[in-house]
Tab-separated table of C-alpha atoms and ligand atoms in Angstrom:
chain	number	residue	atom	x	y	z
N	214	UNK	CA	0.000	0.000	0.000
N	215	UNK	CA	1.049	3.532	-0.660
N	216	UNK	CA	-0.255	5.709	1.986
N	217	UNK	CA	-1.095	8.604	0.997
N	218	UNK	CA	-1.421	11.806	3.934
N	219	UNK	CA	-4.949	13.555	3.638
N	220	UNK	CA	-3.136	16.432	4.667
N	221	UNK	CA	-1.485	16.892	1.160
N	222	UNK	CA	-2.649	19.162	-1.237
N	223	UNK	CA	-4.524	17.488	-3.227
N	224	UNK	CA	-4.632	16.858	-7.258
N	225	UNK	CA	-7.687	17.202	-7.861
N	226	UNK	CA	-8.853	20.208	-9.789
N	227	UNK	CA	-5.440	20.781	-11.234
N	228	UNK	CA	-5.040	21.599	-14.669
N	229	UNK	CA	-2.867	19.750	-17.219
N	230	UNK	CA	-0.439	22.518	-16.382
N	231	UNK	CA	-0.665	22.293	-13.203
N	232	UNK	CA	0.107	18.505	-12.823
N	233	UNK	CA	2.885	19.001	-15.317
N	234	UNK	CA	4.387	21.173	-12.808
N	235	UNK	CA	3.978	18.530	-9.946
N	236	UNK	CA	5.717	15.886	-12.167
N	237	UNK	CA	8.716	18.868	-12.402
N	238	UNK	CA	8.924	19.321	-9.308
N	239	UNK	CA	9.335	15.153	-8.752
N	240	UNK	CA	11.852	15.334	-11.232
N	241	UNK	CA	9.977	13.709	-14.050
N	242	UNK	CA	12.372	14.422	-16.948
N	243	UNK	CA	10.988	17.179	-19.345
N	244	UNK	CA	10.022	14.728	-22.567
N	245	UNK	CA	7.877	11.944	-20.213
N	246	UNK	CA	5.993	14.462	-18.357
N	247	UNK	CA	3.370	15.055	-21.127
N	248	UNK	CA	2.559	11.279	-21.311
N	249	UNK	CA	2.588	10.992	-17.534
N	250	UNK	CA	0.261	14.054	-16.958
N	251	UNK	CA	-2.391	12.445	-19.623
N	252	UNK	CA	-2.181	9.350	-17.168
N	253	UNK	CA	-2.883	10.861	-14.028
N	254	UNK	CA	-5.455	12.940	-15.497
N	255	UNK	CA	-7.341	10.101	-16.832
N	256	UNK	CA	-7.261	8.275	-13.595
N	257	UNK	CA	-7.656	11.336	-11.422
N	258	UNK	CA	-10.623	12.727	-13.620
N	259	UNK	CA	-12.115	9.981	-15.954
N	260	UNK	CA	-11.920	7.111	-13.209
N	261	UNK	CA	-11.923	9.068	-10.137
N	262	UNK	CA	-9.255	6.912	-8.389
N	263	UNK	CA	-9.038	7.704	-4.982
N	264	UNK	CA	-5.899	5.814	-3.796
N	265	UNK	CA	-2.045	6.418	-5.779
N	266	UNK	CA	-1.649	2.419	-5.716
N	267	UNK	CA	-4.476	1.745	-8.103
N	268	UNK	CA	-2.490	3.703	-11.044
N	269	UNK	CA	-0.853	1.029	-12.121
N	270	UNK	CA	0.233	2.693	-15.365
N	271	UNK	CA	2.639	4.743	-13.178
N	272	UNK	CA	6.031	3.104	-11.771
N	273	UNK	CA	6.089	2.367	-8.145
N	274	UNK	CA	8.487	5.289	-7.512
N	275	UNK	CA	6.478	7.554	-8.959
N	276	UNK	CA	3.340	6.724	-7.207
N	277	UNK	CA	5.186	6.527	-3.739
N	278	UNK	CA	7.066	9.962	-4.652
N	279	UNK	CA	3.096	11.026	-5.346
N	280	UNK	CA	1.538	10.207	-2.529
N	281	UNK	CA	4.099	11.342	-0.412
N	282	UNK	CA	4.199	15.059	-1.513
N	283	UNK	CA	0.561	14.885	-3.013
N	284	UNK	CA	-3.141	13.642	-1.881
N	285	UNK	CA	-6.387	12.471	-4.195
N	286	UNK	CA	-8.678	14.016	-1.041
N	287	UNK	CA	-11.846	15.690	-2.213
N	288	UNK	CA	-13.732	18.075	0.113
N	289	UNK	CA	-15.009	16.393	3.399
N	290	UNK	CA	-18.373	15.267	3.799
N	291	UNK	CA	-20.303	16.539	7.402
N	292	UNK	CA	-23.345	15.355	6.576
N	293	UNK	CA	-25.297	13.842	3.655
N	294	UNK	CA	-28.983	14.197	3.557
N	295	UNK	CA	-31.390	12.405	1.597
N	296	UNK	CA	-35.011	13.888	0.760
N	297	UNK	CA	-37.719	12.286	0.142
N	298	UNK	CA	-38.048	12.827	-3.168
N	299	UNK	CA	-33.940	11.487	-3.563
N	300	UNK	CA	-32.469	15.054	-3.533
N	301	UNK	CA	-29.762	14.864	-2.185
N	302	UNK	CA	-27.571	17.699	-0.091
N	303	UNK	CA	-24.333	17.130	1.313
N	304	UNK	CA	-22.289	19.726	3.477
N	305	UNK	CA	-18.649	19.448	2.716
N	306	UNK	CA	-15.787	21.206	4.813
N	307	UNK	CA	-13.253	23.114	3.193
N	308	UNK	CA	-9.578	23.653	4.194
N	309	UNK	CA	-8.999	25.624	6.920
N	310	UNK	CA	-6.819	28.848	6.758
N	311	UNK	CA	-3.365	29.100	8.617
N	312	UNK	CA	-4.991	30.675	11.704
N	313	UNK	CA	-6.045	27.237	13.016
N	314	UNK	CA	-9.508	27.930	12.778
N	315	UNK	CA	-11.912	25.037	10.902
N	316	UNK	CA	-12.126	24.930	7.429
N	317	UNK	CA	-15.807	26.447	6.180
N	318	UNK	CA	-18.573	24.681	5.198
N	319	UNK	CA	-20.477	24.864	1.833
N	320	UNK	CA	-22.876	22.994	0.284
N	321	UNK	CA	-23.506	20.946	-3.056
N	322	UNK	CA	-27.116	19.405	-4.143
N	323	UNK	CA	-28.119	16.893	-6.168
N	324	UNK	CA	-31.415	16.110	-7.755
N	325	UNK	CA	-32.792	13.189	-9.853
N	326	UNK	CA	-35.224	13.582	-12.607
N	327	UNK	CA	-36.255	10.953	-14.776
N	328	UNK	CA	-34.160	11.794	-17.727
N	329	UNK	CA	-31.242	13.477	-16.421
N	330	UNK	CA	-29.282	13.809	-13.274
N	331	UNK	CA	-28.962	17.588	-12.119
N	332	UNK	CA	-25.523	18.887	-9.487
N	333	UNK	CA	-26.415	22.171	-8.485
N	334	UNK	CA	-22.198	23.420	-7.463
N	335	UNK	CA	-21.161	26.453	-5.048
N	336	UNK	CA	-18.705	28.622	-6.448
N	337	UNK	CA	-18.093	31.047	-2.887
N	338	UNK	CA	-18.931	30.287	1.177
N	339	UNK	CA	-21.555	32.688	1.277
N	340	UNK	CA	-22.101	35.621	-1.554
N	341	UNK	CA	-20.858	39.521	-1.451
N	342	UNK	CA	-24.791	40.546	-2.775
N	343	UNK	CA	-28.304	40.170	-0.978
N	344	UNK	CA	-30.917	39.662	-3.567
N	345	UNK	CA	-33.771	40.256	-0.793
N	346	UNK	CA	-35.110	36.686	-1.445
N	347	UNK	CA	-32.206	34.807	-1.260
N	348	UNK	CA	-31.175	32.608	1.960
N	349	UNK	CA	-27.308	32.493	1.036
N	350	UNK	CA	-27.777	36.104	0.701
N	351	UNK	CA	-27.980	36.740	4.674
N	352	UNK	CA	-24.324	35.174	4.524
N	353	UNK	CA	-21.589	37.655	4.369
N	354	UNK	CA	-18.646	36.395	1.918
N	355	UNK	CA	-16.791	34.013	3.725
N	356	UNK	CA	-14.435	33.401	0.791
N	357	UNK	CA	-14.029	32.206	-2.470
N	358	UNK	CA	-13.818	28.405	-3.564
N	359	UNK	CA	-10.519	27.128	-5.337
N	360	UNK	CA	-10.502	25.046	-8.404
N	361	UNK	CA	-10.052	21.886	-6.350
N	362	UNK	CA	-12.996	22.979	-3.891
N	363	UNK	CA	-15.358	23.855	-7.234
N	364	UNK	CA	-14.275	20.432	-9.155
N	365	UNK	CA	-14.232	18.480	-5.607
N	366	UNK	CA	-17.893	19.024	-5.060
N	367	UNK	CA	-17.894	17.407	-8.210
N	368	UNK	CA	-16.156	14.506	-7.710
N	369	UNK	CA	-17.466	14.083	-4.343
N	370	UNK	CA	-21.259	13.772	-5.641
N	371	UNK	CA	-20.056	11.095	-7.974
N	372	UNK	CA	-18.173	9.039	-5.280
N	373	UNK	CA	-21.521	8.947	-3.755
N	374	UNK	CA	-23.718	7.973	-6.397
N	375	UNK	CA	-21.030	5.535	-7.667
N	376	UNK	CA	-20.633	7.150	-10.781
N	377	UNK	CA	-17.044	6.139	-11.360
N	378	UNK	CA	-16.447	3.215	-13.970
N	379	UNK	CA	-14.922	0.702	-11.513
N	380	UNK	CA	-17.029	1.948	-8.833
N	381	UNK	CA	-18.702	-1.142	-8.290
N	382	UNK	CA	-15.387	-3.528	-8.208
N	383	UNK	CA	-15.003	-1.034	-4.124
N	384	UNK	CA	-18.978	-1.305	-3.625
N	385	UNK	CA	-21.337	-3.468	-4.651
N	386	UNK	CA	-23.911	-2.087	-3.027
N	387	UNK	CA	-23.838	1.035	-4.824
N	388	UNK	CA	-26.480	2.180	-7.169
N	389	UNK	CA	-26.882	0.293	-10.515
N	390	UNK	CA	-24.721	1.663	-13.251
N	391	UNK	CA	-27.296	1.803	-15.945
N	392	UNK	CA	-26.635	5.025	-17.265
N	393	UNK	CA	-24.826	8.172	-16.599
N	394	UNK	CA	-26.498	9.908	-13.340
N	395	UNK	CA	-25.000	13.506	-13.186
N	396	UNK	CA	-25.729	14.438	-16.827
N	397	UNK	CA	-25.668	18.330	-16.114
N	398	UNK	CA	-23.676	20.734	-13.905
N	399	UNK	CA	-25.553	24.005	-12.564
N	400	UNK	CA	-23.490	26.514	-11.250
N	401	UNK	CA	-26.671	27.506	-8.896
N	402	UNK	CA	-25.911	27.126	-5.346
N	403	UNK	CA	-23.928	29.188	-3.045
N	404	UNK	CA	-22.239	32.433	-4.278
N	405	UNK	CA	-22.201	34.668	-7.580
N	406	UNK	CA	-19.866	32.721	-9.816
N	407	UNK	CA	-18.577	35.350	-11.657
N	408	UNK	CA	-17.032	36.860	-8.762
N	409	UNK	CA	-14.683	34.222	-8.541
N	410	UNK	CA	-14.477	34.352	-12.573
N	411	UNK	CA	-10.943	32.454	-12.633
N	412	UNK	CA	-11.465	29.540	-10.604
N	413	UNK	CA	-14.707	28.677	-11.708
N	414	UNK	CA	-13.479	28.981	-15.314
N	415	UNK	CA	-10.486	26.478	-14.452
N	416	UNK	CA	-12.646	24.396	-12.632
N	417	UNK	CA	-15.532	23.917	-15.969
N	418	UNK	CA	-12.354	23.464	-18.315
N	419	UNK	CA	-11.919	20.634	-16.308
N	420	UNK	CA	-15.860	19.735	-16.213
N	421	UNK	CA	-16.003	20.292	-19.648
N	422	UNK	CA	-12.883	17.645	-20.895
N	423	UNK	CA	-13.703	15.211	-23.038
N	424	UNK	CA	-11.377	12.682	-21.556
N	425	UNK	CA	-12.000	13.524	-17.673
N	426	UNK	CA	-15.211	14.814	-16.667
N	427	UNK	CA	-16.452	14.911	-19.701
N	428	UNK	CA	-19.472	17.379	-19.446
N	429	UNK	CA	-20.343	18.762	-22.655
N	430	UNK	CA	-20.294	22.714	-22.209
N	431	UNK	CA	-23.528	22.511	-23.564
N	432	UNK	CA	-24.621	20.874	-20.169
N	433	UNK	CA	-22.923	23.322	-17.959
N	434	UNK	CA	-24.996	26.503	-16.861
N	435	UNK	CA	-23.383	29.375	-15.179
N	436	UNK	CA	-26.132	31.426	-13.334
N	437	UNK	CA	-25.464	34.718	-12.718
N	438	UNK	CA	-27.246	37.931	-10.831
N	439	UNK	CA	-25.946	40.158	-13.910
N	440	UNK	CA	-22.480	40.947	-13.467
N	441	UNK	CA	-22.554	42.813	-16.992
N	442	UNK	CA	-18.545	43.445	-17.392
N	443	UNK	CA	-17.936	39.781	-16.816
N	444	UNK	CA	-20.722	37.816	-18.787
N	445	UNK	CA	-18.592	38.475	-22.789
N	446	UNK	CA	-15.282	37.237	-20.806
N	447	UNK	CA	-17.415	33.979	-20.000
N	448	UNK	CA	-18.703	34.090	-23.275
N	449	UNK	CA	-15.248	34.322	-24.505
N	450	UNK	CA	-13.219	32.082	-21.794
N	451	UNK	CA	-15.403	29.540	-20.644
N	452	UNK	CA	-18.760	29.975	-22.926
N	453	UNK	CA	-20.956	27.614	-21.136
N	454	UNK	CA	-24.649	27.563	-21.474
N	455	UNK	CA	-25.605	30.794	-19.193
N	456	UNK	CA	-28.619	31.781	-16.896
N	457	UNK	CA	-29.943	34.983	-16.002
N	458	UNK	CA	-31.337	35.606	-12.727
N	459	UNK	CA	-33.840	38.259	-13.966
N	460	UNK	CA	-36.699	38.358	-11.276
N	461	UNK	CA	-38.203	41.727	-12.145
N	462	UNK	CA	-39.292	43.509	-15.281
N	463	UNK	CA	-38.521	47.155	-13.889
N	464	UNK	CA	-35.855	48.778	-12.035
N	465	UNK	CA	-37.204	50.039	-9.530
N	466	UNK	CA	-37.903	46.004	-7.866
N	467	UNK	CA	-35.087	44.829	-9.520
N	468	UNK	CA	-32.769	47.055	-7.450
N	469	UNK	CA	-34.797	46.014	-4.543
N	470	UNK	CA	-34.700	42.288	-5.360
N	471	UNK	CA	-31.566	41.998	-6.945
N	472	UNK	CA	-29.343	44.723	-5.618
N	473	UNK	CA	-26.353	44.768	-8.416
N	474	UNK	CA	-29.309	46.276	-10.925
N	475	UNK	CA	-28.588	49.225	-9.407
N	476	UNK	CA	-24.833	49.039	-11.052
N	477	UNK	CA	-25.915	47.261	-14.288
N	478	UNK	CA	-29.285	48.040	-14.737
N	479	UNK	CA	-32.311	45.618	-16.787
N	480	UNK	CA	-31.092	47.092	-19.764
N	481	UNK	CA	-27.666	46.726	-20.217
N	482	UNK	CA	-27.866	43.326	-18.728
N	483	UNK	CA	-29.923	42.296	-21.750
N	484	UNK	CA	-27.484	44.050	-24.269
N	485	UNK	CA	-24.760	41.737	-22.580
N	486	UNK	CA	-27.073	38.827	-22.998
N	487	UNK	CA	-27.769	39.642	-26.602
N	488	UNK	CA	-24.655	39.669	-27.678
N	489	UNK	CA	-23.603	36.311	-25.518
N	490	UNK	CA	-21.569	33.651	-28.466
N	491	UNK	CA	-23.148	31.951	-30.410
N	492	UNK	CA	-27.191	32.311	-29.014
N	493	UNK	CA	-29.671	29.992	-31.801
N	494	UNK	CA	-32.609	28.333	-30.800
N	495	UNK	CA	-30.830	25.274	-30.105
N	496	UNK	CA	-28.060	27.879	-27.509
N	497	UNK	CA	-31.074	29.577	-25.591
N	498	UNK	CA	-30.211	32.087	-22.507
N	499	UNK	CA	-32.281	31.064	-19.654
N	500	UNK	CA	-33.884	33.955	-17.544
N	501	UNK	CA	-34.935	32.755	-13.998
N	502	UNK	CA	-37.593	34.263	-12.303
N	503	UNK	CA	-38.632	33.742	-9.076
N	504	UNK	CA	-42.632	33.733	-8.308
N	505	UNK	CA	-43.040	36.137	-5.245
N	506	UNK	CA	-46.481	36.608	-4.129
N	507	UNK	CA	-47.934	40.391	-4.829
N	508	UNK	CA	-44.740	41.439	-5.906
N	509	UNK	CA	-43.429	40.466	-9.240
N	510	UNK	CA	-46.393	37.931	-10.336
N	511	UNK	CA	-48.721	40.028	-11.978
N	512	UNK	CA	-50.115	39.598	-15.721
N	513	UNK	CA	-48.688	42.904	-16.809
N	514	UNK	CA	-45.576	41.755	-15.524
N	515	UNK	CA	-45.777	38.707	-17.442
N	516	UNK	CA	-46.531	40.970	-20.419
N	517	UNK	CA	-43.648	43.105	-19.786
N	518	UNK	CA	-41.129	40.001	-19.402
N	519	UNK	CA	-41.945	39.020	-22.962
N	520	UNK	CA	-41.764	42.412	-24.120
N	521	UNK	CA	-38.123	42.845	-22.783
N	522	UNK	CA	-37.276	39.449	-23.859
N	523	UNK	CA	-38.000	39.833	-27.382
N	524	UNK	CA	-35.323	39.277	-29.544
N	525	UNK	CA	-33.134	37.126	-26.971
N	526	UNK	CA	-33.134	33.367	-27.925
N	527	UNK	CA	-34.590	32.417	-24.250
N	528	UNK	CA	-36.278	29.890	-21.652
N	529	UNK	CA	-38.090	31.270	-19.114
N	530	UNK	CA	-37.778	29.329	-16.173
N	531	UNK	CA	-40.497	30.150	-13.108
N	532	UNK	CA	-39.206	29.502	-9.826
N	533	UNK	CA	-41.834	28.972	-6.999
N	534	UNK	CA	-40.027	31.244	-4.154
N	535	UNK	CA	-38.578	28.595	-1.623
N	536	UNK	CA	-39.476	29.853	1.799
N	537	UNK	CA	-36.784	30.364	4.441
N	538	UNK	CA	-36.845	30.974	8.153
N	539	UNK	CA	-37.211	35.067	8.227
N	540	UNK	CA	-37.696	35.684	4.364
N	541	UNK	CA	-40.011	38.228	4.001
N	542	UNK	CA	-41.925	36.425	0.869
N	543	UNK	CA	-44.549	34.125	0.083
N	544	UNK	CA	-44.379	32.141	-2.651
N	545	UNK	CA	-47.535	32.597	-5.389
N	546	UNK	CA	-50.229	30.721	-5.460
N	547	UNK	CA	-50.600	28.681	-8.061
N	548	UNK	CA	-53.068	29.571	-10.345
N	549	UNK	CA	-51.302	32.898	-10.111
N	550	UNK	CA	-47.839	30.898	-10.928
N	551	UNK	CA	-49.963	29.226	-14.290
N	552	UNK	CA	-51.606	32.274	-15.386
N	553	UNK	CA	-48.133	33.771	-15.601
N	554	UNK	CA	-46.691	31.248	-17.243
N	555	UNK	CA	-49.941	31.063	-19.751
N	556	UNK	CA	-48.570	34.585	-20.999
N	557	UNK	CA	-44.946	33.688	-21.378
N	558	UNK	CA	-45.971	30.699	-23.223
N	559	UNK	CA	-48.646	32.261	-25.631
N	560	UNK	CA	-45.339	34.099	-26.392
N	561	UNK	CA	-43.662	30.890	-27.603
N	562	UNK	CA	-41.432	30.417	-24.659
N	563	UNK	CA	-41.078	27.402	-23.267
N	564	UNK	CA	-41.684	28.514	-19.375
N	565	UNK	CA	-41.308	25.384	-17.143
N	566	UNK	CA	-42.092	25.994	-14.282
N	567	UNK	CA	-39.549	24.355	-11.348
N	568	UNK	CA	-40.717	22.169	-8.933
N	569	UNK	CA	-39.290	22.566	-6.016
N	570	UNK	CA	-36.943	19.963	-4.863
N	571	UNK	CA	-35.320	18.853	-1.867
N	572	UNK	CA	-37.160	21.813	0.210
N	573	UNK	CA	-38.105	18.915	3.603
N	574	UNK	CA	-33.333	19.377	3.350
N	575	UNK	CA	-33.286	22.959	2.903
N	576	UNK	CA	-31.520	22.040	-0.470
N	577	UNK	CA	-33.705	23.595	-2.487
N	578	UNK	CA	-33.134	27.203	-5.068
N	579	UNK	CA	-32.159	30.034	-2.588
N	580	UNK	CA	-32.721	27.797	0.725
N	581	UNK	CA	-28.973	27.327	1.212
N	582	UNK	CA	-26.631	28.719	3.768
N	583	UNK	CA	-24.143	27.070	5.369
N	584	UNK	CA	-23.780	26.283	8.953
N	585	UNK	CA	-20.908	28.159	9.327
N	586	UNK	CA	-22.577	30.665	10.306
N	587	UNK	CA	-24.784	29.315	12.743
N	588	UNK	CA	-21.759	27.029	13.928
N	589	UNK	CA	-19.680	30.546	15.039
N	590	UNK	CA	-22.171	31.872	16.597
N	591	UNK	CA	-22.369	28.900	18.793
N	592	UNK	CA	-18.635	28.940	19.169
N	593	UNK	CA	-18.540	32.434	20.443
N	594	UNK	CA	-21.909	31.306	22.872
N	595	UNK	CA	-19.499	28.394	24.077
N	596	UNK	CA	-16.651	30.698	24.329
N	597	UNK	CA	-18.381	33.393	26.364
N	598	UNK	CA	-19.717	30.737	28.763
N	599	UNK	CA	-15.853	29.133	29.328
N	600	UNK	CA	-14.334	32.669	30.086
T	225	SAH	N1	-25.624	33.859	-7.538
T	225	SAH	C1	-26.119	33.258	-8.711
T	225	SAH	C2	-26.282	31.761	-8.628
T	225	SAH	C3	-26.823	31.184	-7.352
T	225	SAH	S1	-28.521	31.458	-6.992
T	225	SAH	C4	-27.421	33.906	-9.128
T	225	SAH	O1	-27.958	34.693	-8.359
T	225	SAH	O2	-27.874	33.653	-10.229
T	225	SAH	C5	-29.378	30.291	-8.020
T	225	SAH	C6	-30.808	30.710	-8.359
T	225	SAH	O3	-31.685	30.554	-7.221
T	225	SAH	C7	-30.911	32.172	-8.750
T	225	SAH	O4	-31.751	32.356	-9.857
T	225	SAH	C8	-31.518	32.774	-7.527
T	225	SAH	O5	-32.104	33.996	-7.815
T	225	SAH	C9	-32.497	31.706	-7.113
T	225	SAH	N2	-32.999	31.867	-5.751
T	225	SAH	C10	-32.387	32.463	-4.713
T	225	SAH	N3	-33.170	32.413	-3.604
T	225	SAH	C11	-34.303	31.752	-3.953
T	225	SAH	C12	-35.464	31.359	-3.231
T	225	SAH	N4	-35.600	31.589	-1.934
T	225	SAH	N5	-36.438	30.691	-3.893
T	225	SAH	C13	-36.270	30.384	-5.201
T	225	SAH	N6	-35.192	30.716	-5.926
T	225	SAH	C14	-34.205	31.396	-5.318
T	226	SF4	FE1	-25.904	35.821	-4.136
T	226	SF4	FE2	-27.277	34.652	-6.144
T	226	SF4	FE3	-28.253	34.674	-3.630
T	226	SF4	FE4	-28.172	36.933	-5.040
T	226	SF4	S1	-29.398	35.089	-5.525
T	226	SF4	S2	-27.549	36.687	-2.885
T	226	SF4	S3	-26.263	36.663	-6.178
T	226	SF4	S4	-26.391	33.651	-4.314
C-alpha cells in the first residue's frame, strides 16, 4: 500500500499545467511528463481513483514519490442528507486557513429527474450581494472556492452515487450503473460565480474535458445575478450555457430584489445577454424568475417580461419562491404561478415551471446557507460561557 497523507494538497482540480508542474517538481524528466500528466489525469478525472496504488500505469516510484508530496482528497463530507423525493444535499468542509480555525462549510445538491441527473455546485462560502429573497444572501462572503474545492464538489457527488467506472469492483452495493447519473452541472448554489471568474473557469475546463469529466459545455450553466462586465469574458473564456437571474421587469424592484441592478441596470444586462456567443434556438439564454407573491407575479408583468425578452433566444424558467426561516416572501399561489406562465408561453417560450426539490433538506433554489454561520455563533456562545 502507498499511503497517501490527507493532509497533502490534493490533485484534484489541477489543470494539465498544473500537474505538469507537480511531475517537475518530482523530477519527471521534461520529454515523459506530457505522457505521464495524460495518465494521471485520466485516472484522477475519468476514473476518479481515490488511492495512488491503483495507477498502475505509473512506476512504483512515482506513485510513492506522489503520494508522499501529493493527496487524491476531495472536500469532506459533514453530513449527507437524503429527501424524500432522492435530492440529495451534502455539506462538505473546506480547508482551513493558517490561523487554526476550521475549514468552512459549503454545500452541493443533487437532484434526480427521470431523464437526467442535475448537481447544483457552489462557487463562494456565502455571496458579497443580498438579492432580498435569497437565503445564502444573509451570509456575508466568507471566501471564495478554489478550483479543487469547485471540481471536488464534483467529484465528491459522484463518489456517492457511484458514478465512477470501476465503482462497483469497491462497492457493490452502490447504485446500478445503468446510465450516466450527473448528466448536467448548474453553477446555482452558493455564491455569484462570476465573482470568482478564474477559478470557476479552471474548474468547468476541467468539467467540460472530453477525456475527464467529460461534461459537454452545452450541459454546464453558469447562473449569474448580472455581473454585466464579466458575462462576454465567460462568453469568450469559458462559454458555457448561461442563466440569467432576472426576477423583475422594472428597475425600480429589480434594485430592490436583486441589488447589483442598481450598477448594471435591466437594460444593459440584456445588451450583454444579446450579444452572448453563439445564441440559436438550439443555444437559448435562460432567464430565472422567481414567483413572489404580490410582488413580481402580476399579468402585466408577465406581459412586460416578454416584451423585454424579445429578440433574446430564451427559456423562461419560473421559480416557486422557496421559503426560508425570516424571508419576508410568500411564494404565489398557483393559479397565479400558471396564469403567468400562460402569458410567457402564448409568447412561444417554453416557461417550465420548477418544482421545487429537496425543500423537507433545505436544499432547495435560494434555501442554502451554510452552517458556518450558525456554527460561530455557537462557538462564540461556548466561548463566552468558558471565560
Ligand atoms: N448567484 C447566482 C447563482 C446562485 S442562486 C445567481 O444569483 O444567479 C441560483 C438561483 O436561485 C438564482 O436564480 C436565484 O435567484 C435563485 N434563488 C435564490 N433564492 C431563492 C429562493 N428563496 N427561492 C427560489 N429561488 C431562489
Ligand atoms: Fe448571491 Fe445569487 Fe443569492 Fe443573489 S441570488 S444573494 S447573487 S447567491
Amino acid at each position: 500500500m502507498v499511503g497517501s497523507d490527507q493532509n497533502n494538497p490534493t490533485l484534484v482540480g489541477l489543470s494539465r499545467e498544473g500537474l505538469e508542474h507537480v511531475f517537475a517538481t518530482l523530477g519527471v524528466p521534461e520529454r515523459a511528463r506530457r505522457m505521464r500528466v495524460a495518465q494521471l489525469w485520466n485516472w484522477l478525472y475519468a476514473r476518479g481513483t481515490t488511492d495512488f496504488d491503483r495507477m498502475s500505469v505509473l512506476s512504483k516510484d512515482l506513485r510513492a514519490a506522489l503520494s508522499q508530496s501529493h493527496s487524491l482528497s476531495r472536500p469532506e463530507i459533514v453530513t449527507e442528507q437524503v429527501s424524500a423525493d432522492g435530492t440529495r444535499k451534502w455539506l462538505l468542509r473546506l480547508d482551513a486557513d493558517d490561523t487554526g480555525k476550521m475549514g468552512p462549510l459549503v454545500e452541493t445538491v443533487y437532484i434526480p429527474e427521470e431523464t437526467r441527473g442535475t448537481l447544483c455546485i457552489s462557487s463562494q462560502v456565502g455571496c458579497t450581494l443580498t438579492c432580498s429573497f435569497c437565503h445564502t444572501g444573509t451570509q456575508p462572503l466568507v471566501r471564495n472556492l478554489t478550483p479543487s474545492e469547485i471540481t471536488g464538489q464534483i467529484m465528491v457527488a459522484r463518489d456517492r452515487i457511484g458514478e465512477w467506472p470501476e465503482a462497483h469492483a469497491d462497492d457493490p452495493t452502490g447504485l446500478p450503473d445503468v446510465e450516466r447519473k450527473i448528466t448536467n452541472i448548474v453553477l446555482m448554489g452558493m455564491g455569484e460565480p462570476l465573482y470568482n471568474f478564474e477559478n470557476v473557469r479552471d474548474a468547468m475546463a476541467i468539467a467540460a474535458a472530453s477525456d475527464g469529466l467529460g461534461y459537454s459545455k452545452r450541459r454546464i450553466t453558469l447562473s449569474t445575478s448580472g455581473v454585466v462586465p464579466e458575462i462576454p469574458r465567460w462568453g469568450k473564456e469559458a462559454n458555457t450555457m448561461l442563466a440569467i437571474s432576472l426576477h423583475a421587469v422594472r428597475d425600480d424592484l429589480r434594485n430592490e430584489l436583486v441589488p447589483i441592478n442598481r450598477k448594471w441596470p435591466i437594460s444593459e444586462l440584456l445588451d450583454a445577454c444579446r450579444q452572448y456567443p453563439s445564441l440559436s434556438n438550439a443555444k437559448r439564454i435562460t432567464f430565472e424568475y422567481v414567483m413572489l407573491e404580490g410582488v413580481n407575479d402580476s399579468i402585466a408583468d408577465a406581459k412586460e417580461l416578454v416584451r423585454l425578452l424579445a429578440g433574446i433566444p430564451a427559456k423562461i424558467n419560473l421559480i416557486p419562491f422557496n421559503p426560508w426561516p425570516g424571508a419576508p416572501y410568500k411564494c404565489s399561489d398557483w393559479e397565479q404561478i400558471e396564469k403567468f406562465a400562460e402569458v410567457v408561453n402564448r409568447a412561444g417560450y417554453a416557461s417550465p415551471v420548477r418544482a421545487p426539490r429537496g425543500r423537507d433538506i433545505m436544499a432547495a433554489c435560494g434555501q442554502l446557507k451554510s452552517a458556518s454561520v450558525k456554527e460561530r455563533a455557537s462557538a462564540r456562545r461556548v466561548e463566552a460561557v468558558a471565560t
